[in-house]
Tab-separated table of C-alpha atoms and ligand atoms in Angstrom:
chain	number	residue	atom	x	y	z
A	509	UNK	CA	71.451	117.308	124.400
A	510	UNK	CA	69.379	115.840	127.122
A	511	UNK	CA	70.945	113.609	129.720
A	512	UNK	CA	67.770	111.585	129.281
A	513	UNK	CA	69.014	110.290	125.895
A	514	UNK	CA	70.898	106.962	126.075
A	515	UNK	CA	74.620	106.997	126.206
A	516	UNK	CA	76.043	104.605	123.499
A	517	UNK	CA	79.722	103.550	123.662
A	518	UNK	CA	81.500	102.458	120.561
A	519	UNK	CA	84.601	100.274	120.884
A	520	UNK	CA	87.308	99.314	118.345
A	521	UNK	CA	88.768	96.052	119.558
A	522	UNK	CA	92.320	94.813	119.762
A	523	UNK	CA	94.122	93.006	117.127
A	524	UNK	CA	95.593	89.567	118.123
A	525	UNK	CA	98.092	88.652	115.376
A	526	UNK	CA	101.801	87.591	114.295
A	527	UNK	CA	102.194	91.087	112.785
A	528	UNK	CA	100.310	94.294	112.511
A	529	UNK	CA	100.972	97.929	111.460
A	530	UNK	CA	98.730	100.829	111.036
A	531	UNK	CA	98.368	100.958	107.070
A	532	UNK	CA	95.682	103.754	107.244
A	533	UNK	CA	93.402	101.382	109.247
A	534	UNK	CA	90.378	102.896	110.869
A	535	UNK	CA	87.087	101.326	111.882
A	536	UNK	CA	85.182	103.279	109.345
A	537	UNK	CA	81.851	101.329	109.701
A	538	UNK	CA	81.698	101.935	113.325
A	539	UNK	CA	82.487	105.624	112.885
A	540	UNK	CA	79.600	105.883	110.588
A	541	UNK	CA	77.415	104.332	113.072
A	542	UNK	CA	78.562	106.646	115.857
A	543	UNK	CA	78.043	109.620	113.597
A	544	UNK	CA	74.459	108.466	112.775
A	545	UNK	CA	73.568	107.929	116.380
A	546	UNK	CA	75.105	111.336	117.323
A	547	UNK	CA	73.036	113.166	114.514
A	548	UNK	CA	70.014	111.492	115.690
A	549	UNK	CA	70.254	112.996	119.165
A	550	UNK	CA	71.963	110.138	121.194
A	551	UNK	CA	75.020	110.679	123.277
A	552	UNK	CA	77.957	108.765	121.913
A	553	UNK	CA	81.484	108.043	122.977
A	554	UNK	CA	84.308	105.997	121.509
A	555	UNK	CA	87.248	103.992	122.814
A	556	UNK	CA	89.797	102.846	120.344
A	557	UNK	CA	91.808	99.864	121.550
A	558	UNK	CA	94.230	100.564	118.607
A	559	UNK	CA	94.777	104.160	119.464
A	560	UNK	CA	98.436	104.970	118.595
A	561	UNK	CA	98.082	108.380	120.154
A	562	UNK	CA	96.621	107.359	123.555
A	563	UNK	CA	97.607	109.818	126.233
A	564	UNK	CA	99.367	107.061	128.192
A	565	UNK	CA	101.603	106.280	125.349
A	566	UNK	CA	103.859	109.173	126.289
A	567	UNK	CA	106.625	110.329	123.947
A	568	UNK	CA	107.052	106.819	122.340
A	569	UNK	CA	104.722	107.514	119.299
A	570	UNK	CA	106.193	106.941	115.833
A	571	UNK	CA	104.339	108.604	112.973
A	572	UNK	CA	105.531	108.323	109.287
A	573	UNK	CA	105.194	111.324	107.143
A	574	UNK	CA	102.054	109.723	105.602
A	575	UNK	CA	100.357	109.214	108.989
A	576	UNK	CA	101.003	105.393	109.310
A	577	UNK	CA	102.861	103.993	112.199
A	578	UNK	CA	103.277	100.891	114.396
A	579	UNK	CA	100.927	100.014	117.283
A	580	UNK	CA	101.915	99.263	120.796
A	581	UNK	CA	102.363	95.496	121.260
A	582	UNK	CA	102.567	92.830	123.850
A	583	UNK	CA	103.379	89.034	123.342
A	584	UNK	CA	100.407	86.911	124.329
A	585	UNK	CA	99.769	83.175	124.137
A	586	UNK	CA	98.087	81.572	121.289
A	587	UNK	CA	94.322	81.788	121.767
A	588	UNK	CA	93.908	77.959	121.356
A	589	UNK	CA	95.798	74.767	121.401
A	590	UNK	CA	97.034	74.680	117.778
A	591	UNK	CA	98.376	71.114	117.933
A	592	UNK	CA	94.804	69.796	117.838
A	593	UNK	CA	94.084	71.386	114.496
A	594	UNK	CA	97.248	70.964	112.377
A	595	UNK	CA	96.857	68.439	109.564
A	596	UNK	CA	100.581	68.356	108.730
A	597	UNK	CA	103.815	68.290	110.864
A	598	UNK	CA	104.843	71.842	110.314
A	599	UNK	CA	103.918	72.863	113.808
A	600	UNK	CA	107.260	74.564	114.581
A	601	UNK	CA	106.766	77.058	111.752
A	602	UNK	CA	103.920	78.461	113.834
A	603	UNK	CA	105.036	77.872	117.492
A	604	UNK	CA	108.379	79.688	117.041
A	605	UNK	CA	106.725	82.792	115.974
A	606	UNK	CA	105.809	85.593	118.316
A	607	UNK	CA	101.922	86.223	118.674
A	608	UNK	CA	100.873	89.483	120.115
A	609	UNK	CA	98.133	91.795	121.363
A	610	UNK	CA	98.450	95.018	119.140
A	611	UNK	CA	96.996	98.335	120.644
A	612	UNK	CA	96.823	99.908	124.058
A	613	UNK	CA	97.562	98.135	127.284
A	614	UNK	CA	94.702	96.408	129.088
A	615	UNK	CA	94.870	98.699	131.960
A	616	UNK	CA	94.662	101.656	129.802
A	617	UNK	CA	91.372	100.243	128.344
A	618	UNK	CA	90.069	99.627	131.806
A	619	UNK	CA	90.875	103.263	132.692
A	620	UNK	CA	89.112	104.545	129.463
A	621	UNK	CA	86.058	102.400	130.322
A	622	UNK	CA	85.943	103.522	133.948
A	623	UNK	CA	86.174	107.378	133.159
A	624	UNK	CA	83.112	107.049	130.959
A	625	UNK	CA	79.695	107.769	132.331
A	626	UNK	CA	78.210	104.269	132.447
A	627	UNK	CA	76.948	103.564	128.945
A	628	UNK	CA	73.358	102.160	128.263
A	629	UNK	CA	74.516	100.098	125.210
A	630	UNK	CA	77.980	99.182	123.856
A	631	UNK	CA	78.723	98.620	120.078
A	632	UNK	CA	81.890	96.692	119.340
A	633	UNK	CA	83.130	96.294	115.851
A	634	UNK	CA	85.231	93.556	114.176
A	635	UNK	CA	87.512	93.325	111.175
A	636	UNK	CA	89.560	90.348	110.187
A	637	UNK	CA	87.955	87.033	111.048
A	638	UNK	CA	91.318	85.671	112.443
A	639	UNK	CA	91.296	88.521	114.934
A	640	UNK	CA	88.414	86.807	116.729
A	641	UNK	CA	90.304	86.375	119.876
A	642	UNK	CA	91.133	90.083	120.051
A	643	UNK	CA	87.395	90.819	119.959
A	644	UNK	CA	86.711	88.156	122.767
A	645	UNK	CA	89.288	89.801	125.006
A	646	UNK	CA	88.014	93.315	124.386
A	647	UNK	CA	84.365	92.211	125.231
A	648	UNK	CA	85.764	90.327	128.358
A	649	UNK	CA	87.192	93.495	129.737
A	650	UNK	CA	84.056	95.453	128.951
A	651	UNK	CA	82.087	92.842	130.849
A	652	UNK	CA	84.517	93.041	133.706
A	653	UNK	CA	83.785	96.752	134.103
A	654	UNK	CA	80.162	96.902	133.001
A	655	UNK	CA	78.795	93.320	133.500
A	656	UNK	CA	75.107	94.456	133.069
A	657	UNK	CA	75.533	96.668	130.026
A	658	UNK	CA	74.475	94.949	126.778
A	659	UNK	CA	77.183	94.572	124.265
A	660	UNK	CA	76.275	94.305	120.501
A	661	UNK	CA	78.980	92.954	118.165
A	662	UNK	CA	78.925	93.851	114.498
A	663	UNK	CA	81.504	94.210	111.642
A	664	UNK	CA	83.124	91.862	109.214
A	665	UNK	CA	84.109	88.903	111.535
A	666	UNK	CA	80.593	89.073	113.054
A	667	UNK	CA	79.109	88.997	109.468
A	668	UNK	CA	81.308	86.376	108.138
A	669	UNK	CA	81.445	83.965	111.069
A	670	UNK	CA	78.237	84.697	113.176
A	671	UNK	CA	78.030	81.293	114.772
A	672	UNK	CA	81.647	81.392	115.845
A	673	UNK	CA	80.972	84.990	117.174
A	674	UNK	CA	77.845	83.979	118.958
A	675	UNK	CA	79.523	81.140	120.698
A	676	UNK	CA	83.046	82.657	121.505
A	677	UNK	CA	82.871	86.531	121.574
A	678	UNK	CA	80.926	87.045	124.816
A	679	UNK	CA	78.644	89.718	123.142
A	680	UNK	CA	74.938	89.754	124.151
A	681	UNK	CA	73.884	89.929	120.522
A	682	UNK	CA	75.785	89.446	117.111
A	683	UNK	CA	74.525	91.335	114.189
A	684	UNK	CA	75.444	90.416	110.492
A	685	UNK	CA	75.459	92.836	107.472
A	686	UNK	CA	75.169	96.514	107.474
A	687	UNK	CA	74.208	97.345	111.100
A	688	UNK	CA	73.145	101.067	109.934
A	689	UNK	CA	69.760	99.472	108.738
A	690	UNK	CA	68.929	98.059	112.207
A	691	UNK	CA	70.219	100.793	114.454
A	692	UNK	CA	66.871	102.175	115.393
A	693	UNK	CA	65.660	98.666	116.340
A	694	UNK	CA	68.783	97.951	118.430
A	695	UNK	CA	68.604	101.257	120.275
A	696	UNK	CA	64.924	100.571	121.005
A	697	UNK	CA	65.322	97.037	122.108
A	698	UNK	CA	68.118	97.759	124.416
A	699	UNK	CA	67.428	101.222	125.804
A	700	UNK	CA	63.732	101.766	125.015
A	701	UNK	CA	64.760	104.979	123.269
A	702	UNK	CA	62.952	105.694	119.843
A	703	UNK	CA	64.176	107.819	117.113
A	704	UNK	CA	63.385	108.323	113.483
A	705	UNK	CA	66.432	108.330	111.467
A	706	UNK	CA	67.066	111.508	109.639
A	707	UNK	CA	69.246	109.658	107.007
A	708	UNK	CA	68.287	107.761	103.877
A	709	UNK	CA	70.568	104.749	103.953
A	710	UNK	CA	69.964	104.008	100.297
A	711	UNK	CA	71.593	107.317	99.335
A	712	UNK	CA	75.215	107.484	100.583
A	713	UNK	CA	75.394	111.221	100.016
A	714	UNK	CA	72.713	111.678	102.667
A	715	UNK	CA	74.953	110.017	105.387
A	716	UNK	CA	76.823	112.188	107.896
A	717	UNK	CA	80.634	112.167	107.873
A	718	UNK	CA	82.155	109.292	109.965
A	719	UNK	CA	82.741	110.493	113.492
A	720	UNK	CA	86.634	110.959	113.184
A	721	UNK	CA	86.218	113.907	115.628
A	722	UNK	CA	85.902	111.214	118.428
A	723	UNK	CA	89.483	109.962	117.841
A	724	UNK	CA	92.297	111.282	119.983
A	725	UNK	CA	94.329	112.431	116.963
A	726	UNK	CA	93.961	112.390	113.158
A	727	UNK	CA	97.258	111.645	111.415
A	728	UNK	CA	95.217	110.698	108.223
A	729	UNK	CA	91.613	110.099	107.270
A	730	UNK	CA	90.477	107.056	105.179
A	731	UNK	CA	87.644	107.696	102.722
A	732	UNK	CA	85.132	105.380	101.261
A	733	UNK	CA	83.584	106.713	98.057
A	734	UNK	CA	81.398	103.579	97.360
A	735	UNK	CA	79.957	100.470	98.900
A	736	UNK	CA	80.091	97.101	97.431
A	737	UNK	CA	81.909	96.297	94.143
A	738	UNK	CA	80.852	95.566	90.651
A	739	UNK	CA	83.246	92.471	90.466
A	740	UNK	CA	83.058	89.166	92.257
A	741	UNK	CA	86.646	87.969	92.722
A	742	UNK	CA	86.504	84.461	94.127
A	743	UNK	CA	88.719	85.279	97.092
A	744	UNK	CA	86.880	88.402	98.226
A	745	UNK	CA	83.930	88.970	100.499
A	746	UNK	CA	82.958	92.331	99.218
A	747	UNK	CA	79.873	91.112	97.442
A	748	UNK	CA	78.693	89.000	100.313
A	749	UNK	CA	79.254	91.966	102.776
A	750	UNK	CA	77.798	94.629	100.475
A	751	UNK	CA	75.793	92.990	97.699
A	752	UNK	CA	74.694	96.342	96.090
A	753	UNK	CA	77.289	98.626	94.466
A	754	UNK	CA	76.495	102.177	95.504
A	755	UNK	CA	78.562	105.303	95.160
A	756	UNK	CA	78.892	108.745	96.520
A	757	UNK	CA	78.843	111.853	94.270
A	758	UNK	CA	82.269	113.511	93.635
A	759	UNK	CA	80.906	116.602	95.372
A	760	UNK	CA	80.173	114.735	98.605
A	761	UNK	CA	83.772	113.002	98.618
A	762	UNK	CA	85.264	116.476	97.881
A	763	UNK	CA	83.292	118.217	100.652
A	764	UNK	CA	84.357	115.441	103.237
A	765	UNK	CA	88.015	115.951	102.322
A	766	UNK	CA	87.646	119.764	102.504
A	767	UNK	CA	86.108	119.419	105.925
A	768	UNK	CA	88.823	117.220	107.458
A	769	UNK	CA	91.589	119.334	105.952
A	770	UNK	CA	90.408	122.654	107.059
A	771	UNK	CA	88.840	121.869	110.400
A	772	UNK	CA	91.392	119.185	111.536
A	773	UNK	CA	94.406	120.066	109.505
A	774	UNK	CA	94.527	116.638	107.816
A	775	UNK	CA	96.771	116.294	104.797
A	776	UNK	CA	96.882	112.469	104.242
A	777	UNK	CA	93.773	110.604	102.805
A	778	UNK	CA	93.623	106.892	101.994
A	779	UNK	CA	90.862	105.567	99.695
A	780	UNK	CA	89.475	102.324	100.923
A	781	UNK	CA	87.452	101.252	97.841
A	782	UNK	CA	88.866	99.227	94.883
A	783	UNK	CA	86.211	100.621	92.618
A	784	UNK	CA	87.269	104.274	92.827
A	785	UNK	CA	88.234	104.632	89.143
A	786	UNK	CA	85.168	102.812	87.835
A	787	UNK	CA	83.228	105.017	85.502
A	788	UNK	CA	85.870	107.796	86.032
A	789	UNK	CA	84.225	110.209	83.652
A	790	UNK	CA	81.303	110.691	86.206
A	791	UNK	CA	83.032	110.039	89.433
A	792	UNK	CA	86.784	110.140	89.775
A	793	UNK	CA	87.585	112.743	87.061
A	794	UNK	CA	85.119	115.522	88.437
A	795	UNK	CA	86.612	114.781	91.870
A	796	UNK	CA	90.245	115.053	90.740
A	797	UNK	CA	89.482	118.321	89.014
A	798	UNK	CA	87.854	119.865	92.117
A	799	UNK	CA	91.003	118.630	94.144
A	800	UNK	CA	93.489	120.134	91.574
A	801	UNK	CA	91.461	123.537	91.472
A	802	UNK	CA	91.395	123.582	95.254
A	803	UNK	CA	95.197	123.900	95.711
A	804	UNK	CA	94.966	122.165	99.071
A	805	UNK	CA	98.208	120.281	98.420
A	806	UNK	CA	97.093	116.971	99.870
A	807	UNK	CA	98.459	113.453	99.655
A	808	UNK	CA	96.379	110.486	98.631
A	809	UNK	CA	96.982	106.716	98.986
A	810	UNK	CA	95.272	103.634	97.579
A	811	UNK	CA	96.153	100.927	100.073
A	812	UNK	CA	93.423	98.519	98.849
A	813	UNK	CA	94.470	98.781	95.232
A	814	UNK	CA	92.823	100.198	92.257
A	815	UNK	CA	91.626	98.666	89.027
A	816	UNK	CA	94.414	98.401	86.396
A	817	UNK	CA	91.911	98.561	83.448
A	818	UNK	CA	90.710	101.924	84.537
A	819	UNK	CA	94.212	103.498	84.407
A	820	UNK	CA	94.324	105.512	81.233
A	821	UNK	CA	96.674	108.373	80.212
A	822	UNK	CA	94.054	110.826	81.617
A	823	UNK	CA	93.398	109.090	84.937
A	824	UNK	CA	97.089	108.646	85.601
A	825	UNK	CA	97.719	112.430	84.874
A	826	UNK	CA	94.864	113.582	87.045
A	827	UNK	CA	95.864	111.266	89.871
A	828	UNK	CA	99.479	112.656	89.764
A	829	UNK	CA	98.351	116.236	89.587
A	830	UNK	CA	95.758	115.580	92.615
A	831	UNK	CA	98.533	114.451	94.902
A	832	UNK	CA	98.366	110.711	94.678
A	833	UNK	CA	101.689	109.617	96.237
A	834	UNK	CA	101.757	105.816	96.152
A	835	UNK	CA	99.754	103.690	93.807
A	836	UNK	CA	98.868	99.988	94.452
A	837	UNK	CA	97.516	98.006	91.539
A	838	UNK	CA	95.172	94.994	92.080
A	839	UNK	CA	97.156	92.674	89.767
A	840	UNK	CA	97.095	89.517	91.896
A	841	UNK	CA	98.807	87.339	89.372
A	842	UNK	CA	100.371	87.538	85.892
A	843	UNK	CA	98.694	84.250	84.945
A	844	UNK	CA	96.763	86.016	82.199
A	845	UNK	CA	95.520	82.904	80.600
A	846	UNK	CA	91.946	81.772	80.166
A	847	UNK	CA	92.474	79.198	82.948
A	848	UNK	CA	92.482	82.145	85.375
A	849	UNK	CA	89.022	81.679	86.928
A	850	UNK	CA	89.118	83.436	90.233
A	851	UNK	CA	88.883	87.005	89.006
A	852	UNK	CA	88.471	88.767	85.701
A	853	UNK	CA	90.197	91.963	86.355
A	854	UNK	CA	92.706	92.380	83.546
A	855	UNK	CA	94.564	91.215	80.599
A	856	UNK	CA	98.319	91.485	80.024
A	857	UNK	CA	98.357	94.504	77.801
A	858	UNK	CA	96.115	96.336	80.156
A	859	UNK	CA	98.705	95.980	82.862
A	860	UNK	CA	101.596	97.068	80.741
A	861	UNK	CA	99.543	100.061	79.476
A	862	UNK	CA	98.654	101.148	83.028
A	863	UNK	CA	102.178	101.089	84.147
A	864	UNK	CA	103.231	103.175	81.021
A	865	UNK	CA	100.533	105.714	81.796
A	866	UNK	CA	101.549	106.024	85.430
A	867	UNK	CA	105.262	106.388	84.720
A	868	UNK	CA	104.493	108.931	81.929
A	869	UNK	CA	102.366	110.894	84.344
A	870	UNK	CA	105.226	111.283	86.698
A	871	UNK	CA	104.929	108.441	89.189
A	872	UNK	CA	108.308	107.093	90.075
A	873	UNK	CA	108.837	103.268	89.773
A	874	UNK	CA	109.194	102.702	93.452
A	875	UNK	CA	105.945	104.521	94.188
A	876	UNK	CA	104.011	102.080	91.999
A	877	UNK	CA	103.365	98.513	93.376
A	878	UNK	CA	101.339	95.601	92.101
A	879	UNK	CA	99.786	93.352	94.624
A	880	UNK	CA	100.523	89.676	94.018
A	881	UNK	CA	98.256	87.157	95.691
A	882	UNK	CA	100.439	84.377	97.337
A	883	UNK	CA	99.280	81.181	98.907
A	884	UNK	CA	96.157	80.534	96.825
A	885	UNK	CA	94.911	77.076	96.804
A	886	UNK	CA	96.734	75.007	94.175
A	887	UNK	CA	98.891	77.932	93.146
A	888	UNK	CA	102.395	76.848	92.131
A	889	UNK	CA	105.686	78.301	92.995
A	890	UNK	CA	106.427	78.965	89.381
A	891	UNK	CA	103.303	81.123	89.000
A	892	UNK	CA	104.409	83.295	91.848
A	893	UNK	CA	107.963	83.501	90.492
A	894	UNK	CA	106.709	84.251	87.012
A	895	UNK	CA	104.423	86.983	88.437
A	896	UNK	CA	107.375	88.622	90.266
A	897	UNK	CA	109.463	88.611	87.076
A	898	UNK	CA	106.859	90.122	84.969
A	899	UNK	CA	106.101	92.866	87.355
A	900	UNK	CA	109.822	93.610	87.754
A	901	UNK	CA	110.132	93.673	83.955
A	902	UNK	CA	107.405	96.459	83.849
A	903	UNK	CA	109.551	98.428	86.154
A	904	UNK	CA	107.477	98.615	89.252
A	905	UNK	CA	107.395	96.885	92.564
A	906	UNK	CA	105.781	93.479	93.321
A	907	UNK	CA	103.991	93.583	96.497
A	908	UNK	CA	103.077	90.272	98.174
A	909	UNK	CA	99.556	89.982	99.399
A	910	UNK	CA	99.258	86.716	101.342
A	911	UNK	CA	95.927	85.006	100.693
A	912	UNK	CA	93.323	84.718	103.490
A	913	UNK	CA	90.712	82.113	103.122
A	914	UNK	CA	87.283	83.898	103.887
A	915	UNK	CA	84.098	82.231	104.733
A	916	UNK	CA	81.198	82.922	102.327
A	917	UNK	CA	83.486	83.615	99.448
A	918	UNK	CA	83.270	81.396	96.347
A	919	UNK	CA	86.780	80.175	97.146
A	920	UNK	CA	86.135	79.140	100.554
A	921	UNK	CA	85.265	75.463	99.683
A	922	UNK	CA	88.391	74.998	97.704
A	923	UNK	CA	90.318	76.662	100.512
A	924	UNK	CA	88.993	74.270	103.197
A	925	UNK	CA	89.847	71.295	100.924
A	926	UNK	CA	93.356	72.548	100.453
A	927	UNK	CA	94.177	73.849	103.808
A	928	UNK	CA	96.812	72.552	106.047
A	929	UNK	CA	94.648	73.374	109.080
A	930	UNK	CA	91.152	72.985	110.318
A	931	UNK	CA	90.085	76.436	109.034
A	932	UNK	CA	86.268	75.643	109.507
A	933	UNK	CA	86.831	74.995	113.164
A	934	UNK	CA	88.406	78.257	114.073
A	935	UNK	CA	89.161	81.508	112.196
A	936	UNK	CA	92.554	81.830	113.923
A	937	UNK	CA	93.807	79.347	111.289
A	938	UNK	CA	92.753	81.507	108.336
A	939	UNK	CA	95.432	83.988	109.355
A	940	UNK	CA	97.410	84.701	106.131
A	941	UNK	CA	100.599	84.729	108.123
A	942	UNK	CA	100.227	81.006	108.409
A	943	UNK	CA	99.796	80.483	104.782
A	944	UNK	CA	96.832	78.266	105.488
A	945	UNK	CA	96.304	77.076	101.784
A	946	UNK	CA	99.812	77.025	100.558
A	947	UNK	CA	100.313	74.207	98.145
A	948	UNK	CA	101.831	71.397	100.072
A	949	UNK	CA	104.842	71.289	97.477
A	950	UNK	CA	105.766	74.911	98.627
A	951	UNK	CA	107.561	75.600	101.915
A	952	UNK	CA	107.082	78.832	103.814
A	953	UNK	CA	110.695	79.271	103.795
A	954	UNK	CA	110.605	79.521	99.807
A	955	UNK	CA	108.054	82.156	100.033
A	956	UNK	CA	110.243	84.166	102.301
A	957	UNK	CA	113.237	83.583	99.869
A	958	UNK	CA	111.016	84.963	97.035
A	959	UNK	CA	110.196	87.991	99.222
A	960	UNK	CA	113.963	88.513	99.605
A	961	UNK	CA	114.432	87.878	95.921
A	962	UNK	CA	112.055	90.866	95.209
A	963	UNK	CA	114.366	93.050	97.176
A	964	UNK	CA	117.366	92.105	94.826
A	965	UNK	CA	116.095	93.636	91.685
B	1003	SF4	S1	88.983	91.904	95.247
B	1003	SF4	FE1	88.559	94.061	94.544
B	1003	SF4	S2	87.768	94.005	92.589
B	1003	SF4	FE2	87.693	91.876	93.353
B	1003	SF4	S3	85.507	91.783	94.177
B	1003	SF4	FE3	86.906	92.507	95.894
B	1003	SF4	S4	86.761	94.542	95.970
B	1003	SF4	FE4	85.973	94.070	93.992
């Protein structure tokens, strides 16, 4: 590769939060971009501010059998004066809590930046909207080391809160939506280098594998078998971020897994997409059969949940035989009544049938969990309690998923109306740990009591 081609640095920023843990989290979008650039002849490097295996970590690395583990963390001040944004008098609930930067130490990041050949262009990604201050701190250190190198910010926060990102992040440009489509233009605008992409972005099978080879160590690999979602749950931004539902072929997904397993000795794989089991006959089933016949003895996880309606006797059996270890079901609530308007995922009998099929296939009860959304606007404590009881009655684990209000979702207006904070002013207040839309009749303490209640079954 010619040294005349531009050097593009890709950066995964820090998390600023009350709590964070590596639940199979990798910046997949940025790694796809890195790979597309590399395969089009550019020189690409990558710095991961969330690198759990950074060489300066020493011997203090904890890795669970499934590849997950804790990040380094350091307590930091809140990113803004929260007193100015609170509508109710529950400020102590927030201020007594520890807020931290998760990821490598700032000096390690400076070291990593300096040891690079000076880049011509830097791409920074972003994930949760309420991690905005982590993005800002990341870019401020990049600018400290390379003040004259343009920084382009993309990703989920940039797409959902572009005005906030333009005003606060410190990036030279904020891009919204899928940055793959405008890569050529960005590279041309900032480096004057032209290339004609060798990939057809409409066809997911034509894309290269994400550039996991740029990571310091691979304890697991996340896999995305589709983009978008055929559903439009009111609390979810998926349809806004990826309006079209597109899928990869089972062969392409199988080839990717085979590659990471044989070339990088990876045994743990996490599926990111909720829609993995939709139209199983043409997608998931052929994939499962290939995995079973390959005898690779892999472990699969579904951290983002799978659709309950698609769990049949056949899909449960094939998942078990393929090596799925934990199953997370996207239940959200056991309010199955017609008044449930915010999603249309399932009916009561579909939930109980799915649990029956999974258990019959061989999954142990403690390995099956049902996500229950907690803290939705206007949600009552009784609804949450009832959901826990029904899930427990089915013999599997309730798993709380605290609701995050997300701009550009159908539920956003209702969230703004019902929030205890000024969530339109700053994404910090959308942090689900703050229970921003918890019904005013419910205390945070009672939610924690319910969490403990779950453990008593
Ligand atoms: S919550 Fe899941 S099923 Fe609903 S729209 Fe989002 S990705 Fe699709």
